[in-house]
XYZ file of C-alpha atoms in Angstrom:
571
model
C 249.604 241.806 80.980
C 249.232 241.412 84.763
C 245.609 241.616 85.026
C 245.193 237.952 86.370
C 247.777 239.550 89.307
C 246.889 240.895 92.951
C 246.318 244.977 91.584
C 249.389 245.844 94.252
C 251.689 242.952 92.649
C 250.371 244.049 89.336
C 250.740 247.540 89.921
C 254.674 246.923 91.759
C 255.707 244.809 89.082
C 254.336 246.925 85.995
C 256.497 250.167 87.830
C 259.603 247.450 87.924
C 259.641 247.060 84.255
C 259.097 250.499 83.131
C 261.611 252.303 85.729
C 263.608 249.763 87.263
C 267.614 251.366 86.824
C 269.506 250.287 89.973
C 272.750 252.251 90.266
C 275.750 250.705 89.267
C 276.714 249.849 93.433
C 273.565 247.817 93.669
C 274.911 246.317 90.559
C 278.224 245.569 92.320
C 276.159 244.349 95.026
C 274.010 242.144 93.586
C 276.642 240.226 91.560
C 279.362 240.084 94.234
C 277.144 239.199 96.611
C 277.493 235.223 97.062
C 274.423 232.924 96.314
C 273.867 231.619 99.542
C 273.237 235.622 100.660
C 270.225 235.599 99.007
C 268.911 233.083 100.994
C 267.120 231.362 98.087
C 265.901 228.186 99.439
C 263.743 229.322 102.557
C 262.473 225.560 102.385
C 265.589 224.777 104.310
C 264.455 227.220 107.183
C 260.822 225.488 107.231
C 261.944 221.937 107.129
C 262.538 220.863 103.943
C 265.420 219.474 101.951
C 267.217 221.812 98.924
C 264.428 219.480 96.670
C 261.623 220.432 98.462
C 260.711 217.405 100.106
C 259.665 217.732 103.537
C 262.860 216.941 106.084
C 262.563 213.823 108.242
C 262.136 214.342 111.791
C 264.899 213.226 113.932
C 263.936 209.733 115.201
C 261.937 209.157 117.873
C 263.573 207.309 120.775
C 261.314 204.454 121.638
C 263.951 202.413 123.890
C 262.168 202.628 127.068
C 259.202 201.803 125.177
C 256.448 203.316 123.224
C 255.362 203.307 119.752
C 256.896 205.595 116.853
C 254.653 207.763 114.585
C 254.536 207.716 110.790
C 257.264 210.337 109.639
C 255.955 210.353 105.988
C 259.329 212.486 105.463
C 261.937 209.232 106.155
C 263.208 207.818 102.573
C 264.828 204.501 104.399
C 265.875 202.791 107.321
C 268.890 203.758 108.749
C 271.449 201.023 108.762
C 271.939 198.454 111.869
C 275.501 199.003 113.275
C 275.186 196.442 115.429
C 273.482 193.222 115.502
C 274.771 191.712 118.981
C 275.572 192.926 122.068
C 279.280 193.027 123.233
C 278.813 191.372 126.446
C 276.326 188.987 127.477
C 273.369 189.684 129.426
C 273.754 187.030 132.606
C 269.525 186.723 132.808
C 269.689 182.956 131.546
C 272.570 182.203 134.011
C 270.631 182.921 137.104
C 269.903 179.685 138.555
C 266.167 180.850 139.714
C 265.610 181.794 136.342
C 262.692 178.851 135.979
C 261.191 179.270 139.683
C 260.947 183.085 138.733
C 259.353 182.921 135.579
C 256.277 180.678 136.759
C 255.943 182.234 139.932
C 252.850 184.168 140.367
C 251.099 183.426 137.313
C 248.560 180.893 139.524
C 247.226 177.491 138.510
C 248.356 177.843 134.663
C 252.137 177.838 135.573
C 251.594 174.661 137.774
C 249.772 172.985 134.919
C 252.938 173.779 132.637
C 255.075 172.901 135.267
C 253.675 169.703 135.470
C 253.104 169.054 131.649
C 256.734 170.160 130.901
C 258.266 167.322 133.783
C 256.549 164.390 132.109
C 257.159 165.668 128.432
C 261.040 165.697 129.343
C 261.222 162.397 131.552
C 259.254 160.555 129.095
C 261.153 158.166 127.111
C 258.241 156.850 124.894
C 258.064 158.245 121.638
C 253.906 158.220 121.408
C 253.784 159.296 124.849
C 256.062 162.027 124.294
C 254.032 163.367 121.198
C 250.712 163.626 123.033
C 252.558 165.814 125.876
C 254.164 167.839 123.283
C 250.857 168.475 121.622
C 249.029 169.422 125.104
C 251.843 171.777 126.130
C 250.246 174.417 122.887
C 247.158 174.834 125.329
C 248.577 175.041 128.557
C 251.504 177.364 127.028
C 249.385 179.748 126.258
C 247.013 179.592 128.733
C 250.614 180.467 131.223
C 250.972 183.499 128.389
C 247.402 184.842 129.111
C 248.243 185.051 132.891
C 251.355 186.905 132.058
C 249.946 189.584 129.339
C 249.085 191.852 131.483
C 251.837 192.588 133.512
C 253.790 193.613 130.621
C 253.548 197.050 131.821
C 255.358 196.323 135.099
C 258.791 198.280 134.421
C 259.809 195.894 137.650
C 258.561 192.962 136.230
C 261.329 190.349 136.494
C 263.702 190.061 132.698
C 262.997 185.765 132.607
C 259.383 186.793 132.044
C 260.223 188.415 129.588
C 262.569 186.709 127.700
C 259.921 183.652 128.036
C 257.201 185.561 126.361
C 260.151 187.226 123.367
C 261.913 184.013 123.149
C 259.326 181.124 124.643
C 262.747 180.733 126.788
C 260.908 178.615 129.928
C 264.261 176.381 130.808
C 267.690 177.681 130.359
C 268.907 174.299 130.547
C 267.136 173.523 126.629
C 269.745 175.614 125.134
C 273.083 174.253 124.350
C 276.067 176.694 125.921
C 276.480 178.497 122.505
C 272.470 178.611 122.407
C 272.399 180.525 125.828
C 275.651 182.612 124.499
C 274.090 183.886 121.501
C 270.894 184.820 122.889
C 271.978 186.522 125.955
C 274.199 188.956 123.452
C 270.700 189.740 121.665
C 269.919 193.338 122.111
C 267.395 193.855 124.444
C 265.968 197.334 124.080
C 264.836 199.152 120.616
C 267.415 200.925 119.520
C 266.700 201.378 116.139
C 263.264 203.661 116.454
C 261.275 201.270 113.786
C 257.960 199.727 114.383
C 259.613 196.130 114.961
C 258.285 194.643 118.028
C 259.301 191.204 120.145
C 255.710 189.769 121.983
C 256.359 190.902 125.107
C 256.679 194.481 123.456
C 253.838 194.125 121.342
C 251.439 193.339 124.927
C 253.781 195.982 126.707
C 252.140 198.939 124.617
C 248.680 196.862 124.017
C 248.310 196.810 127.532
C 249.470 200.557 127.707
C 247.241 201.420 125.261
C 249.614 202.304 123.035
C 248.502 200.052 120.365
C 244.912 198.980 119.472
C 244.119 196.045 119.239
C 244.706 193.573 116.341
C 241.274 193.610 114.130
C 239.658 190.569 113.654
C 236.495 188.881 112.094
C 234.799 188.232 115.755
C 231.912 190.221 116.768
C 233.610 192.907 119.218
C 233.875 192.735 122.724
C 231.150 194.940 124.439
C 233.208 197.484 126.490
C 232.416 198.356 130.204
C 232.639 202.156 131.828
C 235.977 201.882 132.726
C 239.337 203.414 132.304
C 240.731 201.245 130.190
C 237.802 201.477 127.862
C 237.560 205.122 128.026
C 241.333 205.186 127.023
C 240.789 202.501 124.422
C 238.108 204.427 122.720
C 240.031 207.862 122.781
C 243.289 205.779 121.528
C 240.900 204.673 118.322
C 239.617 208.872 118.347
C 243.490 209.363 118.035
C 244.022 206.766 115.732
C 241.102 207.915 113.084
C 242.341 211.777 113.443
C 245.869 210.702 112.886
C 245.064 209.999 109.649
C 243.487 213.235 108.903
C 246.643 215.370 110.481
C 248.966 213.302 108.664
C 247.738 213.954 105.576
C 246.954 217.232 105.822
C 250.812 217.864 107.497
C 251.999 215.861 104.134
C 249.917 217.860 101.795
C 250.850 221.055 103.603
C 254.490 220.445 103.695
C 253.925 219.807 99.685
C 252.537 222.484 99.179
C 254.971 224.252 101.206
C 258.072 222.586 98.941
C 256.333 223.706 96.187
C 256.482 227.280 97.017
C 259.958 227.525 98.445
C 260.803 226.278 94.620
C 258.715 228.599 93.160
C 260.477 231.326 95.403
C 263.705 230.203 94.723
C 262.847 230.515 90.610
C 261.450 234.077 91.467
C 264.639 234.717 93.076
C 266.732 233.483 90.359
C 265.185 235.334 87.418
C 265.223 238.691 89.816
C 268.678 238.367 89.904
C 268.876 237.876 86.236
C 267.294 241.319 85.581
C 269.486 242.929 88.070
C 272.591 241.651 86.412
C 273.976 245.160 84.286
C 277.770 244.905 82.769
C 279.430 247.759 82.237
C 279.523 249.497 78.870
C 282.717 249.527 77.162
C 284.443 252.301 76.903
C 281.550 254.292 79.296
C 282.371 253.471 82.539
C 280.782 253.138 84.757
C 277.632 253.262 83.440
C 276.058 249.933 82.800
C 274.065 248.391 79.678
C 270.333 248.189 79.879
C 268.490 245.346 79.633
C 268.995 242.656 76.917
C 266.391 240.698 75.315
C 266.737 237.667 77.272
C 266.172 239.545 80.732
C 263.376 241.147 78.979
C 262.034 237.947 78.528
C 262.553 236.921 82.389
C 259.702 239.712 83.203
C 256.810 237.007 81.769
C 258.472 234.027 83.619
C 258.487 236.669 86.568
C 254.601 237.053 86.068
C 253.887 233.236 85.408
C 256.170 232.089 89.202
C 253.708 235.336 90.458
C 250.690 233.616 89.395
C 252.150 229.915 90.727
C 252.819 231.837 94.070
C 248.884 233.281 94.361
C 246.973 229.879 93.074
C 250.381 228.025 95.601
C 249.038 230.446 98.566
C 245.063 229.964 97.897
C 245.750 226.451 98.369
C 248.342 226.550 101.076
C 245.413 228.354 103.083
C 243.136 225.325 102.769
C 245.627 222.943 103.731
C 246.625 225.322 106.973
C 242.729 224.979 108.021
C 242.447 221.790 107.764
C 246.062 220.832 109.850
C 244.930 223.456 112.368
C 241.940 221.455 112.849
C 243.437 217.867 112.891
C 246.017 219.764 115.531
C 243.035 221.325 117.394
C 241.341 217.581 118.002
C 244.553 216.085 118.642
C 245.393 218.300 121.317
C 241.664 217.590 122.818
C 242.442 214.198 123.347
C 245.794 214.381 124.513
C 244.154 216.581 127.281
C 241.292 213.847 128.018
C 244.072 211.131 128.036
C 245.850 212.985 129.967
C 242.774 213.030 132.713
C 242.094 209.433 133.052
C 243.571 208.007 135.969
C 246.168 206.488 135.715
C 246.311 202.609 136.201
C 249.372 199.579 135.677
C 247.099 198.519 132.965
C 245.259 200.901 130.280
C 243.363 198.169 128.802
C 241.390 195.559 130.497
C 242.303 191.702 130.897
C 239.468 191.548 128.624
C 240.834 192.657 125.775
C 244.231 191.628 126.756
C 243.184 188.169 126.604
C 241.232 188.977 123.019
C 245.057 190.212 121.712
C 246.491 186.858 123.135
C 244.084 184.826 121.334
C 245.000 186.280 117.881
C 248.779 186.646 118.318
C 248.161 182.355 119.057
C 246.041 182.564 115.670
C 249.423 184.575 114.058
C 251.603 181.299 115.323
C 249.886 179.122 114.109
C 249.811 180.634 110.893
C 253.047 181.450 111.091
C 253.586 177.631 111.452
C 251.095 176.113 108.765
C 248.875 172.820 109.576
C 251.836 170.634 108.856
C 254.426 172.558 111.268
C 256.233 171.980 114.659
C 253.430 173.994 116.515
C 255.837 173.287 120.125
C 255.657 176.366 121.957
C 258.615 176.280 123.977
C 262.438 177.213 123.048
C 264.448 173.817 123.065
C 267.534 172.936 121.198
C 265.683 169.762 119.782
C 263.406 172.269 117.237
C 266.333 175.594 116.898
C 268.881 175.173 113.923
C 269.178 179.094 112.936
C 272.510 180.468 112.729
C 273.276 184.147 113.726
C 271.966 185.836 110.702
C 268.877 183.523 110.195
C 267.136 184.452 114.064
C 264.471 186.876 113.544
C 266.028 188.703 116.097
C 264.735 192.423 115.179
C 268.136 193.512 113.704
C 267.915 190.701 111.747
C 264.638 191.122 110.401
C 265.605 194.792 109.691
C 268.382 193.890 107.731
C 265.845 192.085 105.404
C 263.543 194.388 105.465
C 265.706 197.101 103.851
C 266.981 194.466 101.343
C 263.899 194.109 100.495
C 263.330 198.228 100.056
C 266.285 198.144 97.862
C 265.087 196.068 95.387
C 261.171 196.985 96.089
C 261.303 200.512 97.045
C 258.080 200.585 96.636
C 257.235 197.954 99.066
C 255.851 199.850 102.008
C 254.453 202.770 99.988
C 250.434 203.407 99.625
C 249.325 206.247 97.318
C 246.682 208.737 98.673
C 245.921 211.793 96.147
C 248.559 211.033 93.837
C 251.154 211.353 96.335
C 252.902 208.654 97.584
C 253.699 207.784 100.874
C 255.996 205.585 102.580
C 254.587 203.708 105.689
C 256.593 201.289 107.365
C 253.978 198.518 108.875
C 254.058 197.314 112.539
C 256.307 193.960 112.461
C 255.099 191.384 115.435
C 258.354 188.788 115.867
C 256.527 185.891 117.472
C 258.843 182.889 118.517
C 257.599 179.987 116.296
C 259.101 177.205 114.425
C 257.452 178.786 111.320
C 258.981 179.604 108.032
C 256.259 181.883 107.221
C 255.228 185.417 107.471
C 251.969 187.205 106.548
C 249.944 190.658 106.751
C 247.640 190.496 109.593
C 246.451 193.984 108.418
C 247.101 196.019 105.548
C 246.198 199.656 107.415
C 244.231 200.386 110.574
C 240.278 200.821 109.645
C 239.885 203.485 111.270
C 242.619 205.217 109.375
C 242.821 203.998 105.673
C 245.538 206.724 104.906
C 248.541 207.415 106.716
C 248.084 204.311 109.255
C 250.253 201.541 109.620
C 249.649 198.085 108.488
C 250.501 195.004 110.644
C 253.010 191.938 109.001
C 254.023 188.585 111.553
C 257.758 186.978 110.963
C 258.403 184.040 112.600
C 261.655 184.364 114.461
C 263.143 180.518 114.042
C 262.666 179.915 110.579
C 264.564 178.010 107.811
C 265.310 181.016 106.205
C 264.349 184.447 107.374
C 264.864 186.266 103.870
C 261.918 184.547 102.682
C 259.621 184.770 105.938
C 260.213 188.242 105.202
C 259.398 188.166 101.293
C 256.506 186.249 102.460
C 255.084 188.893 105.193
C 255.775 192.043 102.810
C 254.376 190.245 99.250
C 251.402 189.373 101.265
C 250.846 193.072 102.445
C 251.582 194.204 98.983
C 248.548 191.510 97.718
C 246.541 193.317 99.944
C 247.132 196.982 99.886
C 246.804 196.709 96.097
C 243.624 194.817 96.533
C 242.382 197.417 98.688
C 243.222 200.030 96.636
C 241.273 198.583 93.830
C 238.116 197.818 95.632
C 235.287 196.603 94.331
C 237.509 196.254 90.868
C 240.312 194.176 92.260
C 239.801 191.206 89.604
C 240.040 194.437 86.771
C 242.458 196.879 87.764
C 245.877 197.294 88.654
C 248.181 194.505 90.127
C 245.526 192.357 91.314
C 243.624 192.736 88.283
C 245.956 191.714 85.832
C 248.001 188.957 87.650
C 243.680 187.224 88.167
C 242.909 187.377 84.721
C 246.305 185.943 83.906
C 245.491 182.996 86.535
C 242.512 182.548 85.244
C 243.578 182.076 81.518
C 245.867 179.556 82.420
C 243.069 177.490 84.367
C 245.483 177.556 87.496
C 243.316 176.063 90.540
C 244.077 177.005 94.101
C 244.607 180.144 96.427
C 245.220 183.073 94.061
C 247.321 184.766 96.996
C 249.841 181.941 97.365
C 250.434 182.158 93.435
C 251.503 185.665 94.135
C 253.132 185.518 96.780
C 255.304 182.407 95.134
C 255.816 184.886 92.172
C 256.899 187.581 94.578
C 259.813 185.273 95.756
C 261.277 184.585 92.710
C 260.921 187.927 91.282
C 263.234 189.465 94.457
C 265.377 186.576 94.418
C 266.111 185.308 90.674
C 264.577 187.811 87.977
C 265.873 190.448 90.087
C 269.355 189.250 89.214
C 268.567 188.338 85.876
C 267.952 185.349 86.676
C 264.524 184.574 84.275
C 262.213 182.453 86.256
C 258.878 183.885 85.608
C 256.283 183.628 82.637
C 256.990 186.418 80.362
C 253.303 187.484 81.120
C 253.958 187.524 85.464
C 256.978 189.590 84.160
C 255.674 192.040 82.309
C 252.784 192.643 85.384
C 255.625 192.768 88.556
C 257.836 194.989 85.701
C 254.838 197.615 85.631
C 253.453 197.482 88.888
C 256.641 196.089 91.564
C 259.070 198.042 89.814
C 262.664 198.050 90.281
C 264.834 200.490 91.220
C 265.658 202.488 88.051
C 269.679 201.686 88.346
C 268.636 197.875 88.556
C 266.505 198.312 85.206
C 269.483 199.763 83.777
C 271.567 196.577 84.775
C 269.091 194.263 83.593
C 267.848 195.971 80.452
C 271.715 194.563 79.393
C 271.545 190.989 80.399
C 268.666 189.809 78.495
C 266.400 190.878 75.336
C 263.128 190.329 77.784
C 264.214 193.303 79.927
C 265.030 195.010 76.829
C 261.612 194.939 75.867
C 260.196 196.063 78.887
C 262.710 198.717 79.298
C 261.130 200.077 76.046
C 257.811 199.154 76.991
C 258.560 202.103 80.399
C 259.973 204.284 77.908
C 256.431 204.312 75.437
C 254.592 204.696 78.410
C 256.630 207.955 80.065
C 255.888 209.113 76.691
C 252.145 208.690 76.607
C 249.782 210.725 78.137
C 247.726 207.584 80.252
C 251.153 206.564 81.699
């Protein structure tokens, strides 16, 4: 019967069966003993919930900077207590505020001194437009001298707040203007990957962050620090990967045992459960069919536990490894001197150029491509800013109807992976996915999404930003059969029935909209075939299928349609 066992867990639990009598005080014991003394759920004691998922980590405080690693453990985002600060910050009140923030930065600040006098004394309407369309260049040619000197913790706040905000003049706001953005929070309070600009080139700069990947041939890399720091930061970046899935696998496999365990536990205390015999106390019964029963479940959790523990093993090598190169870096980082910049101008100035290619996308052809912050361009109220609480706010409205939004799946398991969120201070009203995942880590790494912070509506810059990564993690995932398989594959070949022309990707990402905003209410706007795709493959949260399954006979359907398919073996 136990022949598949270890021969000592075999040979332990064979003796059990035959001669196991416990007295009737372990009897007493055992049943007046309460649950909690048996301890069964050792997962809480290595970090997991009473499910078996693997515990979050408590957040990582990233408010003097830095940049937060994937906890593949978090469910959500915690929710923003406060949006606003209570009292203002005085930086825009400071009367040097302008002289400040263009001091230093050499012959670019004089140009946009310059350019920015004649664009507001001119009174001519054509004359005005050509200034406003040379201030783009010499904008952010003043931005490239400032990059670097992001790191500077003594850096002066205006800089700042003219790289977050493109702030250059205190006098363009209006008074409730300047009131509402000095209350904005300045520091990251909430621990999430949401970055303002001058954060973004704060941990670029650092080294923090690598840089943004783009279709250019790279930059050839000289024998210095900051390239020796850049390279180890990609190292890092491709091993993080390998240690976070490994640590997600192992912690898994680690949930899956403490259940097991806790079943072993259970059915042990089954067998050791002896009432009395009437009318013979106080000796007990012996065992009744049903706990004779428990003795095969007992062997089948045994053999879960070995084939849990030969697996367990493999997963332990390969996190001790991951952990073993991680720490070798850390110590080589560590080594490099240390300098007010990690990275050199070089590259800084390669970042700059494609956070000015995220604007302008962010903007379209047809936008208000002005650089600067004036009250002419800004009509957002308090909720509409893409201030980062903001944006957070939308970004777990979007999770609650989406929950699937910023998961990828790697070996059948699914993990969620909140993306790096640039804020860049446009007139734009649209966001996009820069990146779906890091290329040097396919797995565990975070993607990169822009969100223009003075839109027309930020709900939808968002929707924009997050269906685009969604387009293109589930193109990635499909590969080489993206116009076959999956999400991509389906929603093409229904494109292409229809004869639609155009970008495929805006189609979706128009479909994505109205499927979080109307058909997520009910509301039916899409083709019954687009339906049926975003149904099976952008899901909705199962208490939200409930709800709709009532309000029309399409959800019906597809509610049955789920049900067929739980029920089916290629579900």
């Amino acid at each position: 019967m136990y022949e598949d066992l270890d021969p000592s867990i075999a040979a332990l639990l064979s003796d059990a069966e035959n001669n196991f009598t416990p007295s009737r005080d372990d009897s007493e014991f055992l049943s007046n003993v309460p649950e909690s003394k048996f301890d069964p759920l050792p997962s809480q004691k290595l970090g997991f919930s009473s499910s078996g998922a693997p515990a979050p980590k408590p957040r990582q405080d990233i408010s003097n900077g830095g940049v937060p690693d994937v906890d593949l453990a978090l469910k959500g985002f915690d929710k923003i207590e406060k949006f606003f600060e209570e009292t203002p910050n005085p930086v825009f009140d400071d009367p040097s505020y302008y002289k400040t923030a263009l001091t230093g930065e050499g012959q670019a600040s004089q140009a946009l001194h310059q350019l920015l006098g004649k664009y507001l004394n001119c009174t001519d309407a054509k004359d005005r437009t050509v200034y406003r369309q040379n201030m783009v260049n010499v904008y952010w040619n003043y931005l490239n001298a400032l990059a670097p000197k992001m790191t500077n913790s003594n850096l002066p706040l205006c800089k700042r707040m003219v790289m977050r905000f493109g702030v250059v003049l205190p006098s363009l706001f209006t008074q409730e203007q300047k009131t509402f953005f000095s209350k904005s929070i300045i520091k990251n309070f909430t621990s999430e990957p949401i970055f303002y600009m001058d954060e973004w080139m704060r941990e670029i700069a650092a080294g923090r962050l690598t840089l943004s990947a783009t279709d250019e041939a790279p930059v050839k890399r000289s024998a210095s620090n900051g390239a020796d720091a850049q390279r180890i930061q990609q190292l890092k970046s491709k091993n993080n990967g390998k240690l976070q899935n490994a640590e997600a696998l192992l912690q898994s496999k680690e949930g899956e045992r403490a259940m097991v365990e806790q079943e072993l536990q259970e059915r042990v205390r089954i067998i050791c459960d002896h009432p009395a015999l009437i009318g013979l106390e106080p000796h007990t019964q012996n065992l009744s069919e049903s706990q004779r029963k428990t003795f095969a479940e007992i062997t089948e959790r045994l053999r879960q536990l070995q084939k849990i523990d030969r697996e367990l093993g493999n997963y332990i090598k390969e996190y001790q490894e991951a952990k073993d190169i991680e720490r070798s870096l850390d110590i080589k980082a560590t080594e490099l001197p240390q300098e007010t910049s990690s990275v050199d101008k070089e590259q800084i100035t390669t970042e700059m150029g494609s956070i000015r290619q995220m604007a302008k996308m962010t903007v379209g052809r047809q936008g208000n491509h002005f650089p600067i912050f004036t009250r002419e361009f800004f009509h957002c109220f308090d909720k509409s800013t893409g201030f980062r609480e903001n944006v957070l706010r939308e970004l777990a409205w979007i999770e609650s109807i989406d929950p699937n939004a910023f998961c990828r799946i790697h070996k059948n398991v699914s993990n969620r992976i909140v993306p790096y969120v640039l804020l860049v201070p446009t007139y734009g009203d649209t966001g996009f996915c820069w990146e779906p995942f890091d290329r040097y880590n396919r797995v565990t790494s975070r993607g990169r999404i822009v969100i223009p912070m003075y839109p027309r509506d930020l709900k939808i810059a968002c929707l924009t930003a997050v269906a685009d990564l969604r387009w293109q993690v589930a193109k990635e995932k499909a590969s080489y059969y993206w116009m076959e398989e999956g999400l991509t594959g389906q929603y093409y070949q229904w494109i292409d029935s229809q004869k639609l022309k155009g970008d495929l990707k805006t189609y979706f990402i128009s479909d994505y909209i109205l499927w979080m905003t109307k058909e997520s209410e009910g509301v039916q706007k899409l083709p019954k075939e687009v339906r049926a795709i975003f149904w099976r493959f952008l899901p909705f949260p199962q208490d939200r299928k409930d709800q709709l399954k009532k309000r029309s006979r399409a959800y019906e359907e597809l509610y049955q349609r789920d049900i067929n398919r739980s029920m089916s073996d290629g579900y």
